[in-house]
XYZ file of C-alpha atoms in Angstrom:
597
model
C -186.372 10.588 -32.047
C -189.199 9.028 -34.128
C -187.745 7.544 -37.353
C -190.636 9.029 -39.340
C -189.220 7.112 -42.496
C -189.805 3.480 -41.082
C -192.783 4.692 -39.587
C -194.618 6.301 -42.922
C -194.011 2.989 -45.144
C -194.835 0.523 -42.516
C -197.863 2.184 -41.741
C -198.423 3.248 -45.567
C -197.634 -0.341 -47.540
C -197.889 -2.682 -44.676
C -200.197 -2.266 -42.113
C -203.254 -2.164 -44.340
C -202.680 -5.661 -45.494
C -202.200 -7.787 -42.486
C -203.830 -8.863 -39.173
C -204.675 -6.523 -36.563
C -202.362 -3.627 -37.511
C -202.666 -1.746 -33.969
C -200.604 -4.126 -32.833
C -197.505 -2.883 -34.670
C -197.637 0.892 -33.797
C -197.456 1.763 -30.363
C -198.528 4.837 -29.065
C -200.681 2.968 -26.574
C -201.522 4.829 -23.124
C -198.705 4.828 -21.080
C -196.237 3.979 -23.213
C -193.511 6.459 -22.941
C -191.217 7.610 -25.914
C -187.905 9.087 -25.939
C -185.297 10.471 -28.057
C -182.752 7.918 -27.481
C -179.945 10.803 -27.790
C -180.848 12.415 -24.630
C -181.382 9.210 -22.567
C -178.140 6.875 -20.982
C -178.689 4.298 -23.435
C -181.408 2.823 -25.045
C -182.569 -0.795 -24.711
C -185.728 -2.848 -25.876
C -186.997 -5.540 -24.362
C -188.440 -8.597 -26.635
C -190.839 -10.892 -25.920
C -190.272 -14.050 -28.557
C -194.446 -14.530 -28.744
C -197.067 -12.547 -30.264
C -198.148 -9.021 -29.038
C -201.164 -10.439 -27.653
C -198.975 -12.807 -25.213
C -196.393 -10.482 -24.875
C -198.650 -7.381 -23.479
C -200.105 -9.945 -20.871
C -196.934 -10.830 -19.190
C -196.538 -8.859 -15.907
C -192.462 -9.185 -16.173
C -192.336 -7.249 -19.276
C -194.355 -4.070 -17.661
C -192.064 -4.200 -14.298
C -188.630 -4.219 -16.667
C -190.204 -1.525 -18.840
C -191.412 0.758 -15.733
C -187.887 0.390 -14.074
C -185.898 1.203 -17.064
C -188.157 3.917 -18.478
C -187.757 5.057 -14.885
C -184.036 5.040 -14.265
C -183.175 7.095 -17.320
C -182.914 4.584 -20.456
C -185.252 4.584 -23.329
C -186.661 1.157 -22.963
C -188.713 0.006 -26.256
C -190.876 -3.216 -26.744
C -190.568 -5.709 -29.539
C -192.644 -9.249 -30.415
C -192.421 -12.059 -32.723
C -194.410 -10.293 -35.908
C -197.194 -12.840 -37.415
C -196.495 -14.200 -40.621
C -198.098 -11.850 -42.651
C -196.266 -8.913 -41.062
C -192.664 -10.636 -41.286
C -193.343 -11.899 -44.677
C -194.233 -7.895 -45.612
C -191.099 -6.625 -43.867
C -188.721 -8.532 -45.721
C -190.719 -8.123 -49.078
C -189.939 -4.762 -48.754
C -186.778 -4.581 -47.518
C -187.911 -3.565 -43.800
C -186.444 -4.238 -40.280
C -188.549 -5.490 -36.982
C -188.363 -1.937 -34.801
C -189.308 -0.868 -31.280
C -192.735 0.274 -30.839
C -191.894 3.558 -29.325
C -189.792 5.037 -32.020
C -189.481 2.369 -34.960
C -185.977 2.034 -34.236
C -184.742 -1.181 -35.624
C -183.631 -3.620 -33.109
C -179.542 -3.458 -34.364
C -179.252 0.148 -33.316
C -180.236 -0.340 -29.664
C -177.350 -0.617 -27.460
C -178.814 -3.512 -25.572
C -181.929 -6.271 -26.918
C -183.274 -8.389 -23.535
C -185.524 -11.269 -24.598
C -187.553 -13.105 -21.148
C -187.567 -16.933 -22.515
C -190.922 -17.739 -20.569
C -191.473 -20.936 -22.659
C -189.138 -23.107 -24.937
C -191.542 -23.610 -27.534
C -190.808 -20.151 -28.354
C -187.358 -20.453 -29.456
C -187.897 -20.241 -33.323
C -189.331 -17.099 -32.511
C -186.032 -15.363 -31.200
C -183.838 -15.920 -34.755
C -186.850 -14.719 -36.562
C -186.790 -11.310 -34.374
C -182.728 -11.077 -34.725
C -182.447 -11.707 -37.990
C -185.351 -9.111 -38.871
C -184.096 -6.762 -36.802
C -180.938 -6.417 -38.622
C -178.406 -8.361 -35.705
C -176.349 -11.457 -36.456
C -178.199 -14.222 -35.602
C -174.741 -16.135 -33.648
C -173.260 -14.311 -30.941
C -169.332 -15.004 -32.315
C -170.158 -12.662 -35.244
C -171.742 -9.571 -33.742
C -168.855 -6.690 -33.563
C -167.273 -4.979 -30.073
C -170.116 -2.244 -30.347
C -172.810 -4.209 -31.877
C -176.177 -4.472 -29.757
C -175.868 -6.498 -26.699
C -177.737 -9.783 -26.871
C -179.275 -10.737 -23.175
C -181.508 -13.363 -22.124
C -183.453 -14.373 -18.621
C -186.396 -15.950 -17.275
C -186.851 -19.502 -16.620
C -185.796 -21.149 -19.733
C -182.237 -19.853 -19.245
C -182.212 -22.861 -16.316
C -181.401 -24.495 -19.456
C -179.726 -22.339 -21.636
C -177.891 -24.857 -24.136
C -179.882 -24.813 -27.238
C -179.888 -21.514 -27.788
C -176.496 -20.702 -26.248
C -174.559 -19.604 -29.970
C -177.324 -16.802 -30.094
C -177.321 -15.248 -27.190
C -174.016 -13.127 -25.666
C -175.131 -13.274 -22.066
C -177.853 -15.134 -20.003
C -179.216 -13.285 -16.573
C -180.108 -15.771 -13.984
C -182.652 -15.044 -11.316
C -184.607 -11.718 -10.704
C -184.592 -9.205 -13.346
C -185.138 -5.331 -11.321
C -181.272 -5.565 -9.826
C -180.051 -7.271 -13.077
C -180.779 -5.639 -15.810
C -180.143 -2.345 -15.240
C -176.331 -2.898 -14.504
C -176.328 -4.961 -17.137
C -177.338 -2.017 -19.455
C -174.858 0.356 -17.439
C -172.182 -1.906 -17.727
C -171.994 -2.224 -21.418
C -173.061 1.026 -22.447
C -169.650 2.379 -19.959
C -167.770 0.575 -22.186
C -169.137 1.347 -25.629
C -166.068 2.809 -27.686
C -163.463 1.800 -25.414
C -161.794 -0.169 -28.133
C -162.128 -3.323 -26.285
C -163.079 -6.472 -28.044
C -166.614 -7.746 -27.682
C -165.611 -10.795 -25.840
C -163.531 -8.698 -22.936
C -166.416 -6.838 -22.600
C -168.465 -9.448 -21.568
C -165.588 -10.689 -19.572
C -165.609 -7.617 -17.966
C -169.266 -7.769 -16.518
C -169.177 -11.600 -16.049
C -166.619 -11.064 -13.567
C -168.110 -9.078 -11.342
C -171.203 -11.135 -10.567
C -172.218 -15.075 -10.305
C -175.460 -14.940 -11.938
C -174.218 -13.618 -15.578
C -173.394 -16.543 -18.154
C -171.522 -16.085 -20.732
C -172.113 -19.287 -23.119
C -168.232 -18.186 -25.084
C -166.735 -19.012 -22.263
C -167.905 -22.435 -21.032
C -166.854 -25.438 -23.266
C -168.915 -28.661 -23.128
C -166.561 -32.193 -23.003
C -168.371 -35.287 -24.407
C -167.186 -38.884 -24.150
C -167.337 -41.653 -26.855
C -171.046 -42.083 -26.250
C -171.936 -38.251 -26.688
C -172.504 -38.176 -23.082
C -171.209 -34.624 -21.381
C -168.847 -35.362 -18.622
C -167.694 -31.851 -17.949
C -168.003 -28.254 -18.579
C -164.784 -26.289 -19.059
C -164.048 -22.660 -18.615
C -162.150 -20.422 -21.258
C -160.790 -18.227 -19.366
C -160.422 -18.062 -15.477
C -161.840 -14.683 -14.565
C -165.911 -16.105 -15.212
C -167.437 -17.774 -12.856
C -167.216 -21.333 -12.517
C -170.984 -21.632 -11.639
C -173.783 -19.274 -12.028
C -176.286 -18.698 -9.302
C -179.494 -16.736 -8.930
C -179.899 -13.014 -9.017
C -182.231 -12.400 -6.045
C -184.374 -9.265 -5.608
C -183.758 -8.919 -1.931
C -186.706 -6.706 -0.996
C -189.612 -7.362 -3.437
C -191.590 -5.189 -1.354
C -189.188 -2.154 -2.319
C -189.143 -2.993 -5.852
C -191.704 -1.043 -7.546
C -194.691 -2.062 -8.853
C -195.476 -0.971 -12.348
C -198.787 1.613 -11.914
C -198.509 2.319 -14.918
C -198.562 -0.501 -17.265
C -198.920 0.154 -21.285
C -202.720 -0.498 -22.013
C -202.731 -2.306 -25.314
C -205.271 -0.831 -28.010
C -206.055 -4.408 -28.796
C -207.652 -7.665 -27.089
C -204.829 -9.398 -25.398
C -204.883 -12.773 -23.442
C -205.215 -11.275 -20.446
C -206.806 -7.684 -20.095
C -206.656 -7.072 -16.444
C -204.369 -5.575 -13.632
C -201.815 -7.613 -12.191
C -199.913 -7.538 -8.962
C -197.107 -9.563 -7.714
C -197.582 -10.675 -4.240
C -195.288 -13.080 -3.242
C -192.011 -14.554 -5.507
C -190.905 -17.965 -4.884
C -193.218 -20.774 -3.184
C -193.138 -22.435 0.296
C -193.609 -26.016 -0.935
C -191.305 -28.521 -2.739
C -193.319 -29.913 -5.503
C -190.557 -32.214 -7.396
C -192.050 -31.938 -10.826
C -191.854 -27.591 -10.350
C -188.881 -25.753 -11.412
C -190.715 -22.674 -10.084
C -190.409 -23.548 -6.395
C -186.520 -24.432 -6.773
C -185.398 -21.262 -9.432
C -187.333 -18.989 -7.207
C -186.098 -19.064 -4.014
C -185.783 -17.606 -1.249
C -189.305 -16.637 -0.271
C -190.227 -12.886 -0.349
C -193.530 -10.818 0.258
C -195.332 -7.472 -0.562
C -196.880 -5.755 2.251
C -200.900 -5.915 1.758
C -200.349 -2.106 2.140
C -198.059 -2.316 -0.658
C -200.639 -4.078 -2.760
C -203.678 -2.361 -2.345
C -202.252 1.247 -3.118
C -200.633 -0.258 -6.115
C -203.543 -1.904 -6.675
C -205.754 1.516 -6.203
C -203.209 3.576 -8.291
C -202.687 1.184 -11.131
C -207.362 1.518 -11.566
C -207.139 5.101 -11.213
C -204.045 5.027 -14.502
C -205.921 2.326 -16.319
C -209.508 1.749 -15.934
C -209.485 -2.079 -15.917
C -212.452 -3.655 -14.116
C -210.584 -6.690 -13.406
C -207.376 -7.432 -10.857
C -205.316 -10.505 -10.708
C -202.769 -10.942 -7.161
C -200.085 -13.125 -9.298
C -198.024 -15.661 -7.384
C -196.978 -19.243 -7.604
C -199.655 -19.829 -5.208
C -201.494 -17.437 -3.940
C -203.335 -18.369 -0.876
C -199.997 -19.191 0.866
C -199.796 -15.605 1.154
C -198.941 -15.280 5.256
C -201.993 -12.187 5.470
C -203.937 -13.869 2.591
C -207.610 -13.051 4.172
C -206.422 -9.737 5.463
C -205.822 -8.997 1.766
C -208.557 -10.369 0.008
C -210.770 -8.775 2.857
C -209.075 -5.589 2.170
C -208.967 -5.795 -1.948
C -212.953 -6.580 -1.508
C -213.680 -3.588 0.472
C -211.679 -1.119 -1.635
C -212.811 -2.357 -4.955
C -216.381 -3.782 -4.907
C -217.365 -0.905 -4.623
C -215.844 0.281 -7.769
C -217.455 -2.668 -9.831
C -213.894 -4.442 -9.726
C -213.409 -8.235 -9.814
C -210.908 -9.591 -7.949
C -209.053 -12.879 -9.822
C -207.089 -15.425 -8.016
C -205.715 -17.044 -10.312
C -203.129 -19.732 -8.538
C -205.201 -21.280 -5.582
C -203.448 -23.806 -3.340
C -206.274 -26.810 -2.144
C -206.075 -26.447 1.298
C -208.882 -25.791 4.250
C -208.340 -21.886 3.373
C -210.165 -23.053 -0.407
C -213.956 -23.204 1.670
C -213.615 -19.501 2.896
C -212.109 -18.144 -0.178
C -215.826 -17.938 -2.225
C -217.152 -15.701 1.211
C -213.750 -13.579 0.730
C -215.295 -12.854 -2.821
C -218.683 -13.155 -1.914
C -219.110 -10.042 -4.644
C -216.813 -10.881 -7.130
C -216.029 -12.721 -9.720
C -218.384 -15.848 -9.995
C -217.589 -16.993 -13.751
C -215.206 -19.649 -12.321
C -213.158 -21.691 -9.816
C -209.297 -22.226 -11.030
C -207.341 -25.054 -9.173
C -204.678 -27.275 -9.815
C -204.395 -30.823 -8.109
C -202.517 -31.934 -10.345
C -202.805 -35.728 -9.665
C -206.352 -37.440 -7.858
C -204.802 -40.350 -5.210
C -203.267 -39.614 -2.366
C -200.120 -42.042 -2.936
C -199.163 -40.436 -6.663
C -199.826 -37.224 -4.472
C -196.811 -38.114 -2.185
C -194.865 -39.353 -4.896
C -194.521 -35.621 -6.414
C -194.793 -34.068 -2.844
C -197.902 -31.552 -3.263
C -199.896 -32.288 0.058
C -203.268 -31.719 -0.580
C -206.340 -33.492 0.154
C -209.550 -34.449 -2.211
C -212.033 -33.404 1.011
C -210.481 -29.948 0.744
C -211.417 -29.624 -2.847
C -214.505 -30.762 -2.443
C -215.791 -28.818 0.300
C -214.029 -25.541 -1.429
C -216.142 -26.289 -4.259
C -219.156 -26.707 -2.483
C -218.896 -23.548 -0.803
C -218.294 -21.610 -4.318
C -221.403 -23.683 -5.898
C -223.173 -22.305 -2.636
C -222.043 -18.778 -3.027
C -223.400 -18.197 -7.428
C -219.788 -20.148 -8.943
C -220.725 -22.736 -11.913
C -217.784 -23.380 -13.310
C -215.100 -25.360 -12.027
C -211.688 -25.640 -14.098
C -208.708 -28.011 -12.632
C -205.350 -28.380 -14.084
C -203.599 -32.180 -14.069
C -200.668 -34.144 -15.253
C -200.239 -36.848 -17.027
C -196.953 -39.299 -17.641
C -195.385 -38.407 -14.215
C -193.016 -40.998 -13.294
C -195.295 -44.216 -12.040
C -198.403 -42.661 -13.295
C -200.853 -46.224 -13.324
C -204.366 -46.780 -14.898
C -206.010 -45.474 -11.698
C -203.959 -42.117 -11.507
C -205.729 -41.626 -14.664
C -209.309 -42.671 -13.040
C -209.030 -40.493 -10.490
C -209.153 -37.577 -12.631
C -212.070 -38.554 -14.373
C -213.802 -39.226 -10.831
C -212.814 -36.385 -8.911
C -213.689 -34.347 -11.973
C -217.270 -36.143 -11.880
C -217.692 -35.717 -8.471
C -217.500 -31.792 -8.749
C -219.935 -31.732 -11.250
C -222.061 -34.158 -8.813
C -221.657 -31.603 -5.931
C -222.932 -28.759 -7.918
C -226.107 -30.578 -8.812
C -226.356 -31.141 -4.646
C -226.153 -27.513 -4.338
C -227.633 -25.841 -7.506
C -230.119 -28.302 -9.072
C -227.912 -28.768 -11.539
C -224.751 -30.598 -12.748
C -221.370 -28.069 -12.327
C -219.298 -27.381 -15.408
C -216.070 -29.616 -14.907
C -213.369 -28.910 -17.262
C -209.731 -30.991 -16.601
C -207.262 -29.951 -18.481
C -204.462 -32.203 -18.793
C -200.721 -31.693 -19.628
C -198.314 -34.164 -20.952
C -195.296 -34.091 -18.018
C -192.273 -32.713 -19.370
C -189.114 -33.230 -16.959
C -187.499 -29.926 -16.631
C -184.011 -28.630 -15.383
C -183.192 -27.828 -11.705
C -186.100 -30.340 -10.343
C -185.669 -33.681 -8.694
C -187.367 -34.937 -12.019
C -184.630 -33.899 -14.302
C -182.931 -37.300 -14.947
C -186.352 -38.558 -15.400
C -186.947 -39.782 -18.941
C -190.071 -38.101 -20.455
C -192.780 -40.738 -21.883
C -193.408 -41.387 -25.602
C -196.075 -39.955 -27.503
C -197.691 -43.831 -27.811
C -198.054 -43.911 -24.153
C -199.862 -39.787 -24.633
C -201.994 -41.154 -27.091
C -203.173 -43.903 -24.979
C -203.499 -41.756 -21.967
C -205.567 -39.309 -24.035
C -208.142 -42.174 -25.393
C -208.196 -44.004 -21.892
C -209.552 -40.936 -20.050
C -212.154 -39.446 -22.641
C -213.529 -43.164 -22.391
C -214.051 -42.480 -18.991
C -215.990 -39.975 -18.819
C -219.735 -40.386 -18.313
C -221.260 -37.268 -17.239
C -222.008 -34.594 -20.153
C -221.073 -31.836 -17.802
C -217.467 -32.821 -17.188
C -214.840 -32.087 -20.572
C -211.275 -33.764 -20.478
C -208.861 -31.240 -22.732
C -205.450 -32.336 -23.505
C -202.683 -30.944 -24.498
C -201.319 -31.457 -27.931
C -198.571 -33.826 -27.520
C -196.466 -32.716 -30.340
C -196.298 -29.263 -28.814
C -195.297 -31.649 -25.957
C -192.617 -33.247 -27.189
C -190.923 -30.507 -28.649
C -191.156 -29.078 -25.373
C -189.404 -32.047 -23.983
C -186.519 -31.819 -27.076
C -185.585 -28.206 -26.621
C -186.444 -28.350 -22.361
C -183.451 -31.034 -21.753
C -181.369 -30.616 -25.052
C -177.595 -29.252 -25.053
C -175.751 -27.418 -27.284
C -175.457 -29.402 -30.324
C -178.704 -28.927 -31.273
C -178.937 -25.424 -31.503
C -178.002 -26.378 -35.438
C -180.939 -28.232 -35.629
C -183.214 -25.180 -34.160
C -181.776 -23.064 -36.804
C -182.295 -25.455 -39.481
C -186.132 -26.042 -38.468
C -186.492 -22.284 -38.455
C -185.020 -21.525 -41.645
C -187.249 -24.334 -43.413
C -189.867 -22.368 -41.935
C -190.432 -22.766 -37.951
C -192.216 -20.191 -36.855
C -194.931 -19.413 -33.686
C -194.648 -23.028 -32.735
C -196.460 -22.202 -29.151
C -199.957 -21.771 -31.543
C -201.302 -24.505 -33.236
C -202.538 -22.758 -36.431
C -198.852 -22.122 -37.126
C -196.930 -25.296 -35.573
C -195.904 -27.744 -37.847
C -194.615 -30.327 -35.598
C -193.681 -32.916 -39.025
C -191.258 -30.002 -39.622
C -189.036 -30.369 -36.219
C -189.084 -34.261 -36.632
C -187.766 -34.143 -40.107
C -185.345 -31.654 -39.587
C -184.249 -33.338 -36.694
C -184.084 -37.185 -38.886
C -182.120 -35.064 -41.764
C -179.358 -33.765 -39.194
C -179.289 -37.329 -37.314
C -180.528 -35.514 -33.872
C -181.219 -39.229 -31.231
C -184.346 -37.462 -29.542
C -184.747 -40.740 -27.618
C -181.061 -39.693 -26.233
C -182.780 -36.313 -25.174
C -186.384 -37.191 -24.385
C -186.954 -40.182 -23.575
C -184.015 -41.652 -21.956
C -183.355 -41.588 -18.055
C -180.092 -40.303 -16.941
C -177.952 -41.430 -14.301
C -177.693 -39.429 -10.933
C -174.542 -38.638 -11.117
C -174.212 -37.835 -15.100
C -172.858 -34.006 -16.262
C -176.338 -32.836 -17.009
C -176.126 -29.871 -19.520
C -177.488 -27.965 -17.417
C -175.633 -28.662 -14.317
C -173.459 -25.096 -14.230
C -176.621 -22.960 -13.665
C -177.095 -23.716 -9.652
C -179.890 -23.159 -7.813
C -180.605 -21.895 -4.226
C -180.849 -25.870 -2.143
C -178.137 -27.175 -4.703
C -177.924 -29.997 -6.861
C -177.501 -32.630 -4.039
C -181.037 -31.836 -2.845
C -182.337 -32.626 -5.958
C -180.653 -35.901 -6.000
C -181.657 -36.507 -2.603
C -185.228 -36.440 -3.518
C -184.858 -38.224 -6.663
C -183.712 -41.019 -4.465
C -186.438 -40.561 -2.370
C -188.950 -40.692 -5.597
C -187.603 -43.698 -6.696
C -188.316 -45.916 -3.137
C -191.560 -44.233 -2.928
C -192.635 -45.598 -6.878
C -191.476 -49.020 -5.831
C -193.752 -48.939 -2.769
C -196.415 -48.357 -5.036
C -195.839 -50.801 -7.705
C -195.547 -53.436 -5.009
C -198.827 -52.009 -3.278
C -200.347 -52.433 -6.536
């Protein structure tokens, strides 16, 4: 069912004039096309970023695989540069599905995965190209279902008028009844807003944003949420994948014909995380707990070289040596694929006493680089945000790596975390120098140290969330003060861009009222905000003056405990009173330090 039409003037007046075409026509290995007449239904699943981000994200291959699999035609879409949009509606042309340029209004269901909020622009640009209304209360009973999961529907507010339903939780049980759901009821003559009814009221973790009202007092605080109509949930929970180990793994993942960000096999491990970090929405969102078998990896593992012929494999998890049979695997993965000239990547290492025996694990792998993330450097900040780990850990880990052929050492901080002082920020700077000083010990010469540091944004569903986020003076400073610091040539500090930042922190803890002001920014031109060659933060702050949007009311202000927060409806697994309990618990602990101080 290849619309040839679409296809011959895209590929005839378009594709010759923009940026790496290939990435607009499909047809990669392993993608799988089908005439959409002769499947159940037909949905295509978006990813609001560019191709290149898009085709590294492991969720997107597992929801293609299972759909492809069950009997849909499942399609991929992603945000289009801006010299491809720009040529699409020059001549008149809709964003399409990769499989069979099918434009995005004629598939029966469109699922975008909200991975980041930066990316939000990025989801009107691909509805309104694609033909489909970009507000939910004017698509038709039949039109194409508008769906949304991942983690930024923890808060799904600001972009609540464009989507018709949010998924919660774990996307292999979700999705496909989702699709079989609405496609059942496709010319049944019922209105588009019974229809979603109708599938919100037979599970908890479906929200519909029609039917939940926000109330607001004099001071445009929210002090309630109201339902529409009584056959929705009045909360929405998590869907949870029950048996990860059963779900399938996806051995055949498209292979893109272009560089992407991350060209390599991946495997899911483990889902969820067994530690309480109180800055992490991960750990809370993705509960309970749940493991692959290392039998279950490696043949996925084995099957997914044999279909692909990558030379690289990353075991994906929120931290990865917390895996119960971690050296059994690693052990295992190094004897089956050594041998094969295969690298083995581990990309989310927890600092612990397993770090020193990991670099003999991969004794013949990869030895580009060590990835960790300790996120702060003293032990008391390290209590205050409740990751236990210890500096003599790191150290020796490194050591061992630096011992083993490893010269490169990358770790991953914060900075701006509630009672973050001037030595917070030393420590960084020292423990960074004292890696590099190790290597010298080991090598003869200084280790590359690179600490890359983000600017803390409070998210939803943590203990942090009534947190107030700091202000880009106090970034700036932060930035300056630790680049000052540094006084070995062998250690870089890299920041993150703090308008990126707060934008972050605007559409991370925002509500519904300022999904005008998203709109607005994006029709003045918002586009690809998550790249810096295309952000243009004085954009968002203007539009946001112009519409008379307080972003100290969203940002930077802290909110009381027991405040209607607008994302209070969406529960997770421990509940909102564990959350407050630890807040609490933050607080005494950051006045034990000031006084210490």
């Amino acid at each position: 069912m290849l619309n040839s039409a679409l296809k011959d003037l895209v590929t005839a007046r378009i594709l010759p004039n923009v940026q790496m075409p290939a990435q607009y026509l499909g047809g990669e290995l392993h993608s799988v096309r089908k005439d959409h007449r002769e499947a159940r239904g037909s949905v295509c699943i978006a990813f609001p970023d560019t191709y290149a981000m898009g085709m590294s994200h492991h969720g997107l291959q597992v929801l293609y695989s299972i759909m492809n699999a069950s009997g849909w035609a499942c399609e991929r879409v992603f945000a289009p540069l801006p010299d491809f949009e720009a040529a699409l509606r020059n001549h008149g042309l809709p964003l399409y599905g990769l499989e069979t340029f099918t434009p995005l209004h004629r598939f029966d269901v469109l699922g975008f995965t909200l991975q980041y909020e930066i990316s939000y622009s990025n989801i009107l640009t691909m509805l309104d190209l694609g033909g489909i209304p970009l507000h939910a209360e004017d698509r038709g009973p039949d039109d194409t279902l508008v769906v949304a999961g991942g983690p930024g529907g923890q808060n799904p507010e600001v972009i609540a008028p464009f989507i018709d339903l949010f998924v919660l939780g774990d996307g292999e049980p979700s999705l496909p009844f989702l699709c079989e759901q609405w496609k059942a009821m496709q010319g049944s003559g019922k209105s588009r807003e019974d229809k979603l009814a109708a599938i919100a009221s037979q599970v908890d973790w479906a929200y519909v944003p029609r039917f939940y009202e926000p109330i607001y007092n004099d001071q445009g605080i929210q002090i309630d949420t109201v339902r529409t109509r009584d056959d929705v949930p009045e909360s929405i929970r998590q869907c949870v994948e029950t048996d990860l180990d059963a779900s399938p793994l996806p051995t055949r993942p498209v292979v893109p014909f272009v560089q992407t960000a991350h060209d390599r096999i991946a495997i899911e491990i483990m889902r969820g995380c067994p530690w309480q970090c109180r800055f992490c929405q991960s750990t809370t969102i993705k509960r309970p707990l749940r493991y692959r078998t290392v039998e279950t990896i490696v043949s996925a593992a084995l099957e997914t070289y044999k279909n692909t012929g990558y030379d690289e494999i990353s075991l994906l998890s929120l931290s990865t040596s917390d895996y119960p049979r971690f050296e059994e695997l690693v052990t295992r993965m190094s004897e089956v694929f050594t041998p094969l000239g295969v690298k083995i990547s581990l990309p989310s290492l927890r600092i612990t006493e397993m770090l020193k025996k990991i670099p003999a694990l991969l004794q013949e792998g990869r030895r580009s680089g060590l990835t960790l993330a300790p996120e702060v450097a003293r032990d008391d900040m390290r209590e205050q945000i409740r990751k236990p780990v210890k500096n003599q850990d790191l150290y020796d880990g490194c050591r061992e790596a630096f011992r083993r052929g490893w010269r490169k050492v990358k770790l991953y901080f914060m900075c701006g975390l509630p009672g973050e002082r001037p030595v917070d920020l030393d420590g960084i700077v020292e423990m960074a120098e004292t890696i590099s000083r190790i290597g010298k010990e080991e090598t003869g010469r200084f280790a590359d140290v690179t600490a890359s540091v983000s600017n803390f944004v409070p998210k939803s569903a943590t203990p942090y969330q009534w947190n107030g986020m700091r202000r880009r003076e106090y970034f700036e400073w932060a930035h300056r003060y630790l680049k000052a610091k540094v006084s070995l040539r062998s250690v870089r500090i890299k920041c993150h861009d703090i308008e990126t930042s707060l934008l972050e922190g605007v559409l991370t803890r925002g509500d519904r009222r300022l999904a005008p002001a998203l709109e607005e920014a994006w029709r003045r031109g918002a586009r690809l905000d998550a790249w810096r060659e295309h952000f243009n933060p004085q954009l968002w702050w203007q539009t946001f003056e112009d519409l008379g949007v307080d972003l100290d009311f969203y940002v930077h202000r802290t909110r009381g405990v027991d405040e209607v927060l607008p994302w209070d409806l969406i529960r997770i697994k421990k509940g909102r009173d564990y959350l407050a309990k630890e807040q609490g618990r933050s607080v005494v602990q950051l006045e034990a330090m000031a006084g210490a101080v």
